[in-house]
PDB file of N, CA and C in Angstrom:
ATOM      1  N   MET R  10      13.353 -16.170  -3.622  1.00  0.00           N
ATOM      2  CA  MET R  10      12.794 -15.142  -4.471  1.00  0.00           C
ATOM      3  C   MET R  10      11.392 -14.752  -3.987  1.00  0.00           C
ATOM      4  N   LEU R  11      10.566 -15.744  -3.651  1.00  0.00           N
ATOM      5  CA  LEU R  11       9.224 -15.469  -3.142  1.00  0.00           C
ATOM      6  C   LEU R  11       9.300 -14.634  -1.870  1.00  0.00           C
ATOM      7  N   PHE R  12      10.182 -15.042  -0.968  1.00  0.00           N
ATOM      8  CA  PHE R  12      10.304 -14.302   0.286  1.00  0.00           C
ATOM      9  C   PHE R  12      10.736 -12.866   0.034  1.00  0.00           C
ATOM     10  N   ASP R  13      11.647 -12.672  -0.921  1.00  0.00           N
ATOM     11  CA  ASP R  13      12.086 -11.312  -1.251  1.00  0.00           C
ATOM     12  C   ASP R  13      10.922 -10.465  -1.759  1.00  0.00           C
ATOM     13  N   GLU R  14      10.105 -11.033  -2.624  1.00  0.00           N
ATOM     14  CA  GLU R  14       8.957 -10.289  -3.146  1.00  0.00           C
ATOM     15  C   GLU R  14       7.961  -9.969  -2.039  1.00  0.00           C
ATOM     16  N   VAL R  15       7.730 -10.926  -1.164  1.00  0.00           N
ATOM     17  CA  VAL R  15       6.796 -10.721  -0.054  1.00  0.00           C
ATOM     18  C   VAL R  15       7.335  -9.660   0.906  1.00  0.00           C
ATOM     19  N   THR R  16       8.608  -9.745   1.247  1.00  0.00           N
ATOM     20  CA  THR R  16       9.165  -8.753   2.170  1.00  0.00           C
ATOM     21  C   THR R  16       9.226  -7.367   1.525  1.00  0.00           C
ATOM     22  N   ASP R  17       9.422  -7.315   0.213  1.00  0.00           N
ATOM     23  CA  ASP R  17       9.366  -6.021  -0.481  1.00  0.00           C
ATOM     24  C   ASP R  17       7.978  -5.398  -0.342  1.00  0.00           C
ATOM     25  N   LEU R  18       6.946  -6.217  -0.480  1.00  0.00           N
ATOM     26  CA  LEU R  18       5.574  -5.716  -0.309  1.00  0.00           C
ATOM     27  C   LEU R  18       5.366  -5.189   1.107  1.00  0.00           C
ATOM     28  N   ILE R  19       5.862  -5.931   2.079  1.00  0.00           N
ATOM     29  CA  ILE R  19       5.708  -5.533   3.476  1.00  0.00           C
ATOM     30  C   ILE R  19       6.482  -4.241   3.756  1.00  0.00           C
ATOM     31  N   ASP R  20       7.635  -4.108   3.139  1.00  0.00           N
ATOM     32  CA  ASP R  20       8.455  -2.912   3.311  1.00  0.00           C
ATOM     33  C   ASP R  20       7.803  -1.697   2.658  1.00  0.00           C
ATOM     34  N   GLU R  21       7.142  -1.929   1.545  1.00  0.00           N
ATOM     35  CA  GLU R  21       6.586  -0.840   0.739  1.00  0.00           C
ATOM     36  C   GLU R  21       5.188  -0.395   1.181  1.00  0.00           C
ATOM     37  N   TYR R  22       4.388  -1.323   1.712  1.00  0.00           N
ATOM     38  CA  TYR R  22       2.986  -1.025   2.000  1.00  0.00           C
ATOM     39  C   TYR R  22       2.624  -1.343   3.444  1.00  0.00           C
ATOM     40  N   SER R  23       1.670  -0.593   3.961  1.00  0.00           N
ATOM     41  CA  SER R  23       1.132  -0.879   5.292  1.00  0.00           C
ATOM     42  C   SER R  23       0.161  -2.053   5.180  1.00  0.00           C
ATOM     43  N   ARG R  24      -0.234  -2.593   6.320  1.00  0.00           N
ATOM     44  CA  ARG R  24      -1.225  -3.684   6.320  1.00  0.00           C
ATOM     45  C   ARG R  24      -2.515  -3.231   5.637  1.00  0.00           C
ATOM     46  N   ASP R  25      -2.956  -2.007   5.943  1.00  0.00           N
ATOM     47  CA  ASP R  25      -4.189  -1.491   5.328  1.00  0.00           C
ATOM     48  C   ASP R  25      -4.068  -1.411   3.810  1.00  0.00           C
ATOM     49  N   GLU R  26      -2.930  -0.948   3.339  1.00  0.00           N
ATOM     50  CA  GLU R  26      -2.719  -0.859   1.891  1.00  0.00           C
ATOM     51  C   GLU R  26      -2.708  -2.241   1.244  1.00  0.00           C
ATOM     52  N   LEU R  27      -2.103  -3.205   1.902  1.00  0.00           N
ATOM     53  CA  LEU R  27      -2.098  -4.574   1.375  1.00  0.00           C
ATOM     54  C   LEU R  27      -3.509  -5.150   1.348  1.00  0.00           C
ATOM     55  N   GLU R  28      -4.285  -4.874   2.384  1.00  0.00           N
ATOM     56  CA  GLU R  28      -5.674  -5.343   2.404  1.00  0.00           C
ATOM     57  C   GLU R  28      -6.478  -4.700   1.280  1.00  0.00           C
ATOM     58  N   SER R  29      -6.217  -3.432   0.996  1.00  0.00           N
ATOM     59  CA  SER R  29      -6.885  -2.747  -0.117  1.00  0.00           C
ATOM     60  C   SER R  29      -6.481  -3.363  -1.451  1.00  0.00           C
ATOM     61  N   GLN R  30      -5.196  -3.668  -1.590  1.00  0.00           N
ATOM     62  CA  GLN R  30      -4.723  -4.326  -2.818  1.00  0.00           C
ATOM     63  C   GLN R  30      -5.401  -5.674  -2.996  1.00  0.00           C
ATOM     64  N   LEU R  31      -5.530  -6.420  -1.914  1.00  0.00           N
ATOM     65  CA  LEU R  31      -6.179  -7.722  -1.971  1.00  0.00           C
ATOM     66  C   LEU R  31      -7.613  -7.582  -2.475  1.00  0.00           C
ATOM     67  N   THR R  32      -8.312  -6.593  -1.957  1.00  0.00           N
ATOM     68  CA  THR R  32      -9.695  -6.340  -2.375  1.00  0.00           C
ATOM     69  C   THR R  32      -9.750  -5.966  -3.855  1.00  0.00           C
ATOM     70  N   GLU R  33      -8.860  -5.088  -4.292  1.00  0.00           N
ATOM     71  CA  GLU R  33      -8.841  -4.669  -5.692  1.00  0.00           C
ATOM     72  C   GLU R  33      -8.539  -5.833  -6.627  1.00  0.00           C
ATOM     73  N   LEU R  34      -7.563  -6.649  -6.266  1.00  0.00           N
ATOM     74  CA  LEU R  34      -7.205  -7.800  -7.101  1.00  0.00           C
ATOM     75  C   LEU R  34      -8.345  -8.805  -7.171  1.00  0.00           C
ATOM     76  N   LYS R  35      -8.985  -9.045  -6.040  1.00  0.00           N
ATOM     77  CA  LYS R  35     -10.115  -9.976  -6.011  1.00  0.00           C
ATOM     78  C   LYS R  35     -11.253  -9.445  -6.873  1.00  0.00           C
ATOM     79  N   THR R  36     -11.478  -8.139  -6.838  1.00  0.00           N
ATOM     80  CA  THR R  36     -12.513  -7.518  -7.665  1.00  0.00           C
ATOM     81  C   THR R  36     -12.197  -7.708  -9.147  1.00  0.00           C
ATOM     82  N   GLU R  37     -10.932  -7.479  -9.528  1.00  0.00           N
ATOM     83  CA  GLU R  37     -10.527  -7.684 -10.925  1.00  0.00           C
ATOM     84  C   GLU R  37     -10.765  -9.127 -11.356  1.00  0.00           C
ATOM     85  N   GLN R  38     -10.417 -10.061 -10.493  1.00  0.00           N
ATOM     86  CA  GLN R  38     -10.606 -11.482 -10.793  1.00  0.00           C
ATOM     87  C   GLN R  38     -12.092 -11.794 -10.975  1.00  0.00           C
ATOM     88  N   GLU R  39     -12.926 -11.276 -10.088  1.00  0.00           N
ATOM     89  CA  GLU R  39     -14.370 -11.518 -10.169  1.00  0.00           C
ATOM     90  C   GLU R  39     -14.972 -10.876 -11.421  1.00  0.00           C
ATOM     91  N   GLU R  40     -14.453  -9.706 -11.812  1.00  0.00           N
ATOM     92  CA  GLU R  40     -14.947  -9.049 -13.024  1.00  0.00           C
ATOM     93  C   GLU R  40     -14.614  -9.868 -14.271  1.00  0.00           C
ATOM     94  N   LEU R  41     -13.420 -10.434 -14.324  1.00  0.00           N
ATOM     95  CA  LEU R  41     -13.065 -11.303 -15.456  1.00  0.00           C
ATOM     96  C   LEU R  41     -13.976 -12.525 -15.504  1.00  0.00           C
ATOM     97  N   ALA R  42     -14.187 -13.120 -14.347  1.00  0.00           N
ATOM     98  CA  ALA R  42     -15.050 -14.295 -14.274  1.00  0.00           C
ATOM     99  C   ALA R  42     -16.464 -13.960 -14.747  1.00  0.00           C
ATOM    100  N   ALA R  43     -16.983 -12.831 -14.317  1.00  0.00           N
ATOM    101  CA  ALA R  43     -18.333 -12.421 -14.707  1.00  0.00           C
ATOM    102  C   ALA R  43     -18.400 -12.095 -16.201  1.00  0.00           C
ATOM    103  N   GLU R  44     -17.386 -11.399 -16.698  1.00  0.00           N
ATOM    104  CA  GLU R  44     -17.376 -11.005 -18.114  1.00  0.00           C
ATOM    105  C   GLU R  44     -17.410 -12.221 -19.040  1.00  0.00           C
ATOM    106  N   TYR R  45     -16.717 -13.280 -18.648  1.00  0.00           N
ATOM    107  CA  TYR R  45     -16.652 -14.471 -19.500  1.00  0.00           C
ATOM    108  C   TYR R  45     -17.526 -15.611 -18.979  1.00  0.00           C
ATOM    109  N   ASP R  46     -18.363 -15.317 -17.977  1.00  0.00           N
ATOM    110  CA  ASP R  46     -19.321 -16.269 -17.429  1.00  0.00           C
ATOM    111  C   ASP R  46     -18.662 -17.599 -17.039  1.00  0.00           C
ATOM    112  N   VAL R  47     -17.580 -17.489 -16.260  1.00  0.00           N
ATOM    113  CA  VAL R  47     -16.867 -18.652 -15.740  1.00  0.00           C
ATOM    114  C   VAL R  47     -16.580 -18.414 -14.260  1.00  0.00           C
ATOM    115  N   SER R  48     -16.210 -19.464 -13.567  1.00  0.00           N
ATOM    116  CA  SER R  48     -15.920 -19.307 -12.143  1.00  0.00           C
ATOM    117  C   SER R  48     -14.423 -19.355 -11.826  1.00  0.00           C
ATOM    118  N   SER R  49     -13.612 -19.735 -12.818  1.00  0.00           N
ATOM    119  CA  SER R  49     -12.176 -19.844 -12.561  1.00  0.00           C
ATOM    120  C   SER R  49     -11.393 -19.760 -13.867  1.00  0.00           C
ATOM    121  N   LEU R  50     -10.101 -19.586 -13.729  1.00  0.00           N
ATOM    122  CA  LEU R  50      -9.215 -19.579 -14.894  1.00  0.00           C
ATOM    123  C   LEU R  50      -9.246 -20.937 -15.583  1.00  0.00           C
ATOM    124  N   THR R  51      -9.302 -21.997 -14.823  1.00  0.00           N
ATOM    125  CA  THR R  51      -9.372 -23.345 -15.393  1.00  0.00           C
ATOM    126  C   THR R  51     -10.618 -23.498 -16.254  1.00  0.00           C
ATOM    127  N   GLU R  52     -11.741 -23.050 -15.749  1.00  0.00           N
ATOM    128  CA  GLU R  52     -12.983 -23.122 -16.515  1.00  0.00           C
ATOM    129  C   GLU R  52     -12.882 -22.256 -17.778  1.00  0.00           C
ATOM    130  N   PHE R  53     -12.268 -21.088 -17.663  1.00  0.00           N
ATOM    131  CA  PHE R  53     -12.091 -20.214 -18.820  1.00  0.00           C
ATOM    132  C   PHE R  53     -11.264 -20.918 -19.890  1.00  0.00           C
ATOM    133  N   ARG R  54     -10.187 -21.581 -19.474  1.00  0.00           N
ATOM    134  CA  ARG R  54      -9.333 -22.300 -20.432  1.00  0.00           C
ATOM    135  C   ARG R  54     -10.095 -23.454 -21.089  1.00  0.00           C
ATOM    136  N   GLU R  55     -10.901 -24.154 -20.317  1.00  0.00           N
ATOM    137  CA  GLU R  55     -11.699 -25.245 -20.879  1.00  0.00           C
ATOM    138  C   GLU R  55     -12.687 -24.708 -21.899  1.00  0.00           C
ATOM    139  N   GLN R  56     -13.296 -23.581 -21.588  1.00  0.00           N
ATOM    140  CA  GLN R  56     -14.237 -22.935 -22.493  1.00  0.00           C
ATOM    141  C   GLN R  56     -13.522 -22.505 -23.773  1.00  0.00           C
ATOM    142  N   LEU R  57     -12.337 -21.996 -23.629  1.00  0.00           N
ATOM    143  CA  LEU R  57     -11.532 -21.553 -24.752  1.00  0.00           C
ATOM    144  C   LEU R  57     -11.270 -22.704 -25.732  1.00  0.00           C
ATOM    145  N   ALA R  58     -10.936 -23.851 -25.193  1.00  0.00           N
ATOM    146  CA  ALA R  58     -10.632 -25.008 -26.030  1.00  0.00           C
ATOM    147  C   ALA R  58     -11.879 -25.579 -26.694  1.00  0.00           C
ATOM    148  N   GLY R  59     -13.021 -25.366 -26.076  1.00  0.00           N
ATOM    149  CA  GLY R  59     -14.247 -25.973 -26.587  1.00  0.00           C
ATOM    150  C   GLY R  59     -15.011 -25.129 -27.582  1.00  0.00           C
ATOM    151  N   GLU R  60     -14.637 -23.895 -27.772  1.00  0.00           N
ATOM    152  CA  GLU R  60     -15.378 -23.004 -28.656  1.00  0.00           C
ATOM    153  C   GLU R  60     -14.651 -22.824 -29.980  1.00  0.00           C
ATOM    154  N   ASP R  61     -15.420 -22.527 -31.017  1.00  0.00           N
ATOM    155  CA  ASP R  61     -14.864 -22.251 -32.338  1.00  0.00           C
ATOM    156  C   ASP R  61     -14.673 -20.740 -32.451  1.00  0.00           C
ATOM    157  N   LEU R  62     -13.446 -20.285 -32.202  1.00  0.00           N
ATOM    158  CA  LEU R  62     -13.155 -18.860 -32.170  1.00  0.00           C
ATOM    159  C   LEU R  62     -12.227 -18.470 -33.311  1.00  0.00           C
ATOM    160  N   SER R  63     -12.358 -17.223 -33.742  1.00  0.00           N
ATOM    161  CA  SER R  63     -11.461 -16.697 -34.773  1.00  0.00           C
ATOM    162  C   SER R  63     -10.077 -16.467 -34.169  1.00  0.00           C
ATOM    163  N   ALA R  64      -9.096 -16.208 -35.017  1.00  0.00           N
ATOM    164  CA  ALA R  64      -7.740 -15.943 -34.549  1.00  0.00           C
ATOM    165  C   ALA R  64      -7.712 -14.708 -33.649  1.00  0.00           C
ATOM    166  N   ALA R  65      -8.455 -13.681 -34.016  1.00  0.00           N
ATOM    167  CA  ALA R  65      -8.504 -12.460 -33.208  1.00  0.00           C
ATOM    168  C   ALA R  65      -9.111 -12.743 -31.837  1.00  0.00           C
ATOM    169  N   GLU R  66     -10.169 -13.530 -31.801  1.00  0.00           N
ATOM    170  CA  GLU R  66     -10.799 -13.889 -30.522  1.00  0.00           C
ATOM    171  C   GLU R  66      -9.853 -14.728 -29.672  1.00  0.00           C
ATOM    172  N   LEU R  67      -9.111 -15.625 -30.309  1.00  0.00           N
ATOM    173  CA  LEU R  67      -8.150 -16.441 -29.576  1.00  0.00           C
ATOM    174  C   LEU R  67      -7.031 -15.577 -28.979  1.00  0.00           C
ATOM    175  N   ARG R  68      -6.552 -14.587 -29.740  1.00  0.00           N
ATOM    176  CA  ARG R  68      -5.528 -13.682 -29.223  1.00  0.00           C
ATOM    177  C   ARG R  68      -6.066 -12.885 -28.032  1.00  0.00           C
ATOM    178  N   GLU R  69      -7.287 -12.402 -28.159  1.00  0.00           N
ATOM    179  CA  GLU R  69      -7.905 -11.655 -27.066  1.00  0.00           C
ATOM    180  C   GLU R  69      -8.025 -12.528 -25.829  1.00  0.00           C
ATOM    181  N   ARG R  70      -8.472 -13.748 -26.018  1.00  0.00           N
ATOM    182  CA  ARG R  70      -8.637 -14.663 -24.882  1.00  0.00           C
ATOM    183  C   ARG R  70      -7.280 -15.021 -24.270  1.00  0.00           C
ATOM    184  N   ARG R  71      -6.253 -15.143 -25.105  1.00  0.00           N
ATOM    185  CA  ARG R  71      -4.918 -15.434 -24.585  1.00  0.00           C
ATOM    186  C   ARG R  71      -4.445 -14.277 -23.703  1.00  0.00           C
ATOM    187  N   ASN R  72      -4.752 -13.052 -24.111  1.00  0.00           N
ATOM    188  CA  ASN R  72      -4.418 -11.884 -23.290  1.00  0.00           C
ATOM    189  C   ASN R  72      -5.160 -11.924 -21.957  1.00  0.00           C
ATOM    190  N   VAL R  73      -6.398 -12.376 -21.989  1.00  0.00           N
ATOM    191  CA  VAL R  73      -7.173 -12.506 -20.756  1.00  0.00           C
ATOM    192  C   VAL R  73      -6.525 -13.544 -19.842  1.00  0.00           C
ATOM    193  N   VAL R  74      -6.068 -14.660 -20.425  1.00  0.00           N
ATOM    194  CA  VAL R  74      -5.394 -15.696 -19.633  1.00  0.00           C
ATOM    195  C   VAL R  74      -4.161 -15.100 -18.951  1.00  0.00           C
ATOM    196  N   GLU R  75      -3.356 -14.341 -19.702  1.00  0.00           N
ATOM    197  CA  GLU R  75      -2.150 -13.739 -19.130  1.00  0.00           C
ATOM    198  C   GLU R  75      -2.499 -12.747 -18.019  1.00  0.00           C
ATOM    199  N   THR R  76      -3.533 -11.958 -18.239  1.00  0.00           N
ATOM    200  CA  THR R  76      -3.980 -11.009 -17.209  1.00  0.00           C
ATOM    201  C   THR R  76      -4.448 -11.751 -15.973  1.00  0.00           C
ATOM    202  N   TRP R  77      -5.257 -12.788 -16.167  1.00  0.00           N
ATOM    203  CA  TRP R  77      -5.788 -13.569 -15.050  1.00  0.00           C
ATOM    204  C   TRP R  77      -4.649 -14.218 -14.268  1.00  0.00           C
ATOM    205  N   GLU R  78      -3.661 -14.766 -14.981  1.00  0.00           N
ATOM    206  CA  GLU R  78      -2.510 -15.380 -14.309  1.00  0.00           C
ATOM    207  C   GLU R  78      -1.740 -14.350 -13.491  1.00  0.00           C
ATOM    208  N   ALA R  79      -1.567 -13.150 -14.040  1.00  0.00           N
ATOM    209  CA  ALA R  79      -0.866 -12.090 -13.319  1.00  0.00           C
ATOM    210  C   ALA R  79      -1.630 -11.697 -12.049  1.00  0.00           C
ATOM    211  N   ILE R  80      -2.940 -11.602 -12.165  1.00  0.00           N
ATOM    212  CA  ILE R  80      -3.776 -11.285 -10.995  1.00  0.00           C
ATOM    213  C   ILE R  80      -3.623 -12.377  -9.944  1.00  0.00           C
ATOM    214  N   ASN R  81      -3.671 -13.641 -10.371  1.00  0.00           N
ATOM    215  CA  ASN R  81      -3.525 -14.757  -9.432  1.00  0.00           C
ATOM    216  C   ASN R  81      -2.173 -14.716  -8.719  1.00  0.00           C
ATOM    217  N   THR R  82      -1.117 -14.393  -9.458  1.00  0.00           N
ATOM    218  CA  THR R  82       0.213 -14.299  -8.860  1.00  0.00           C
ATOM    219  C   THR R  82       0.258 -13.176  -7.827  1.00  0.00           C
ATOM    220  N   GLU R  83      -0.267 -12.022  -8.181  1.00  0.00           N
ATOM    221  CA  GLU R  83      -0.298 -10.891  -7.253  1.00  0.00           C
ATOM    222  C   GLU R  83      -1.137 -11.211  -6.021  1.00  0.00           C
ATOM    223  N   LEU R  84      -2.257 -11.889  -6.229  1.00  0.00           N
ATOM    224  CA  LEU R  84      -3.097 -12.288  -5.095  1.00  0.00           C
ATOM    225  C   LEU R  84      -2.320 -13.165  -4.126  1.00  0.00           C
ATOM    226  N   ARG R  85      -1.608 -14.149  -4.656  1.00  0.00           N
ATOM    227  CA  ARG R  85      -0.824 -15.041  -3.796  1.00  0.00           C
ATOM    228  C   ARG R  85       0.232 -14.250  -3.020  1.00  0.00           C
ATOM    229  N   LEU R  86       0.930 -13.338  -3.701  1.00  0.00           N
ATOM    230  CA  LEU R  86       1.967 -12.549  -3.031  1.00  0.00           C
ATOM    231  C   LEU R  86       1.383 -11.681  -1.929  1.00  0.00           C
ATOM    232  N   VAL R  87       0.294 -11.003  -2.219  1.00  0.00           N
ATOM    233  CA  VAL R  87      -0.328 -10.127  -1.216  1.00  0.00           C
ATOM    234  C   VAL R  87      -0.844 -10.949  -0.039  1.00  0.00           C
ATOM    235  N   LYS R  88      -1.447 -12.101  -0.312  1.00  0.00           N
ATOM    236  CA  LYS R  88      -1.923 -12.960   0.784  1.00  0.00           C
ATOM    237  C   LYS R  88      -0.762 -13.411   1.663  1.00  0.00           C
ATOM    238  N   HIS R  89       0.341 -13.823   1.038  1.00  0.00           N
ATOM    239  CA  HIS R  89       1.521 -14.217   1.812  1.00  0.00           C
ATOM    240  C   HIS R  89       2.035 -13.043   2.641  1.00  0.00           C
ATOM    241  N   ALA R  90       2.077 -11.862   2.041  1.00  0.00           N
ATOM    242  CA  ALA R  90       2.550 -10.680   2.767  1.00  0.00           C
ATOM    243  C   ALA R  90       1.673 -10.401   3.982  1.00  0.00           C
ATOM    244  N   LEU R  91       0.371 -10.519   3.812  1.00  0.00           N
ATOM    245  CA  LEU R  91      -0.534 -10.296   4.941  1.00  0.00           C
ATOM    246  C   LEU R  91      -0.359 -11.360   6.020  1.00  0.00           C
ATOM    247  N   GLN R  92      -0.155 -12.603   5.604  1.00  0.00           N
ATOM    248  CA  GLN R  92       0.031 -13.680   6.574  1.00  0.00           C
ATOM    249  C   GLN R  92       1.318 -13.493   7.378  1.00  0.00           C
ATOM    250  N   LEU R  93       2.354 -12.982   6.731  1.00  0.00           N
ATOM    251  CA  LEU R  93       3.657 -12.849   7.389  1.00  0.00           C
ATOM    252  C   LEU R  93       3.923 -11.452   7.943  1.00  0.00           C
ATOM    253  N   TYR R  94       2.995 -10.552   7.715  1.00  0.00           N
ATOM    254  CA  TYR R  94       3.213  -9.137   8.044  1.00  0.00           C
ATOM    255  C   TYR R  94       3.693  -8.936   9.486  1.00  0.00           C
ATOM    256  N   ASP R  95       2.945  -9.427  10.439  1.00  0.00           N
ATOM    257  CA  ASP R  95       3.298  -9.207  11.849  1.00  0.00           C
ATOM    258  C   ASP R  95       4.652  -9.825  12.198  1.00  0.00           C
ATOM    259  N   ASP R  96       4.920 -11.017  11.665  1.00  0.00           N
ATOM    260  CA  ASP R  96       6.190 -11.678  11.961  1.00  0.00           C
ATOM    261  C   ASP R  96       7.368 -10.894  11.394  1.00  0.00           C
ATOM    262  N   VAL R  97       7.259 -10.461  10.154  1.00  0.00           N
ATOM    263  CA  VAL R  97       8.359  -9.729   9.524  1.00  0.00           C
ATOM    264  C   VAL R  97       8.570  -8.379  10.197  1.00  0.00           C
ATOM    265  N   VAL R  98       7.487  -7.661  10.455  1.00  0.00           N
ATOM    266  CA  VAL R  98       7.603  -6.368  11.116  1.00  0.00           C
ATOM    267  C   VAL R  98       8.145  -6.561  12.530  1.00  0.00           C
ATOM    268  N   GLY R  99       7.678  -7.597  13.213  1.00  0.00           N
ATOM    269  CA  GLY R  99       8.163  -7.870  14.567  1.00  0.00           C
ATOM    270  C   GLY R  99       9.637  -8.209  14.605  1.00  0.00           C
ATOM    271  N   LEU R 100      10.099  -8.960  13.634  1.00  0.00           N
ATOM    272  CA  LEU R 100      11.519  -9.321  13.584  1.00  0.00           C
ATOM    273  C   LEU R 100      12.407  -8.132  13.253  1.00  0.00           C
ATOM    274  N   SER R 101      11.850  -7.159  12.581  1.00  0.00           N
ATOM    275  CA  SER R 101      12.662  -6.020  12.156  1.00  0.00           C
ATOM    276  C   SER R 101      12.478  -4.792  13.039  1.00  0.00           C
ATOM    277  N   SER R 102      11.693  -4.918  14.102  1.00  0.00           N
ATOM    278  CA  SER R 102      11.467  -3.775  14.987  1.00  0.00           C
ATOM    279  C   SER R 102      12.709  -3.526  15.839  1.00  0.00           C
ATOM    280  N   PRO R 103      12.866  -2.309  16.345  1.00  0.00           N
ATOM    281  CA  PRO R 103      14.035  -1.982  17.183  1.00  0.00           C
ATOM    282  C   PRO R 103      14.159  -2.892  18.408  1.00  0.00           C
ATOM    283  N   GLU R 104      13.016  -3.340  18.947  1.00  0.00           N
ATOM    284  CA  GLU R 104      13.052  -4.202  20.132  1.00  0.00           C
ATOM    285  C   GLU R 104      13.693  -5.550  19.841  1.00  0.00           C
ATOM    286  N   SER R 105      13.644  -6.013  18.584  1.00  0.00           N
ATOM    287  CA  SER R 105      14.188  -7.324  18.255  1.00  0.00           C
ATOM    288  C   SER R 105      15.699  -7.278  18.036  1.00  0.00           C
ATOM    289  N   GLY R 106      16.246  -6.071  17.911  1.00  0.00           N
ATOM    290  CA  GLY R 106      17.683  -5.948  17.703  1.00  0.00           C
ATOM    291  C   GLY R 106      18.091  -6.067  16.250  1.00  0.00           C
ATOM    292  N   SER R 107      17.150  -6.208  15.366  1.00  0.00           N
ATOM    293  CA  SER R 107      17.434  -6.328  13.946  1.00  0.00           C
ATOM    294  C   SER R 107      17.702  -4.956  13.353  1.00  0.00           C
ATOM    295  N   HIS R 108      18.449  -4.924  12.282  1.00  0.00           N
ATOM    296  CA  HIS R 108      18.760  -3.662  11.622  1.00  0.00           C
ATOM    297  C   HIS R 108      18.092  -3.568  10.266  1.00  0.00           C
ATOM    298  N   SER R 109      17.015  -4.278  10.065  1.00  0.00           N
ATOM    299  CA  SER R 109      16.293  -4.247   8.790  1.00  0.00           C
ATOM    300  C   SER R 109      15.644  -2.895   8.577  1.00  0.00           C
ATOM    301  N   THR R 110      15.264  -2.628   7.321  1.00  0.00           N
ATOM    302  CA  THR R 110      14.601  -1.355   7.000  1.00  0.00           C
ATOM    303  C   THR R 110      13.096  -1.451   7.134  1.00  0.00           C
ATOM    304  N   PHE R 111      12.549  -2.596   7.471  1.00  0.00           N
ATOM    305  CA  PHE R 111      11.096  -2.750   7.582  1.00  0.00           C
ATOM    306  C   PHE R 111      10.585  -1.918   8.727  1.00  0.00           C
ATOM    307  N   ALA R 112       9.384  -1.360   8.511  1.00  0.00           N
ATOM    308  CA  ALA R 112       8.776  -0.562   9.579  1.00  0.00           C
ATOM    309  C   ALA R 112       7.378  -1.013   9.859  1.00  0.00           C
TER     310      ALA R 112
END
């Protein structure tokens, strides 16, 4: 499943576009960290458990956790796609004899 998602990214986006996505995702992650004055999702969760927050604040923070987790997942996928980009494109090029749709 991971490989399918990574190859879909490679099929859909150029290396430059993937690098831009990586930058955007990293920026989003850094903005969340700055907004909540933490350095990581783990620290944010620890802070969440240690503070006396209302139900509304807890719901908001839970949404932030879900957003942060989604960003982390996308970051991992894009990084994998960039790491494998040349290999996947090389394997699917006309010179390799493969009939894949990757370009």
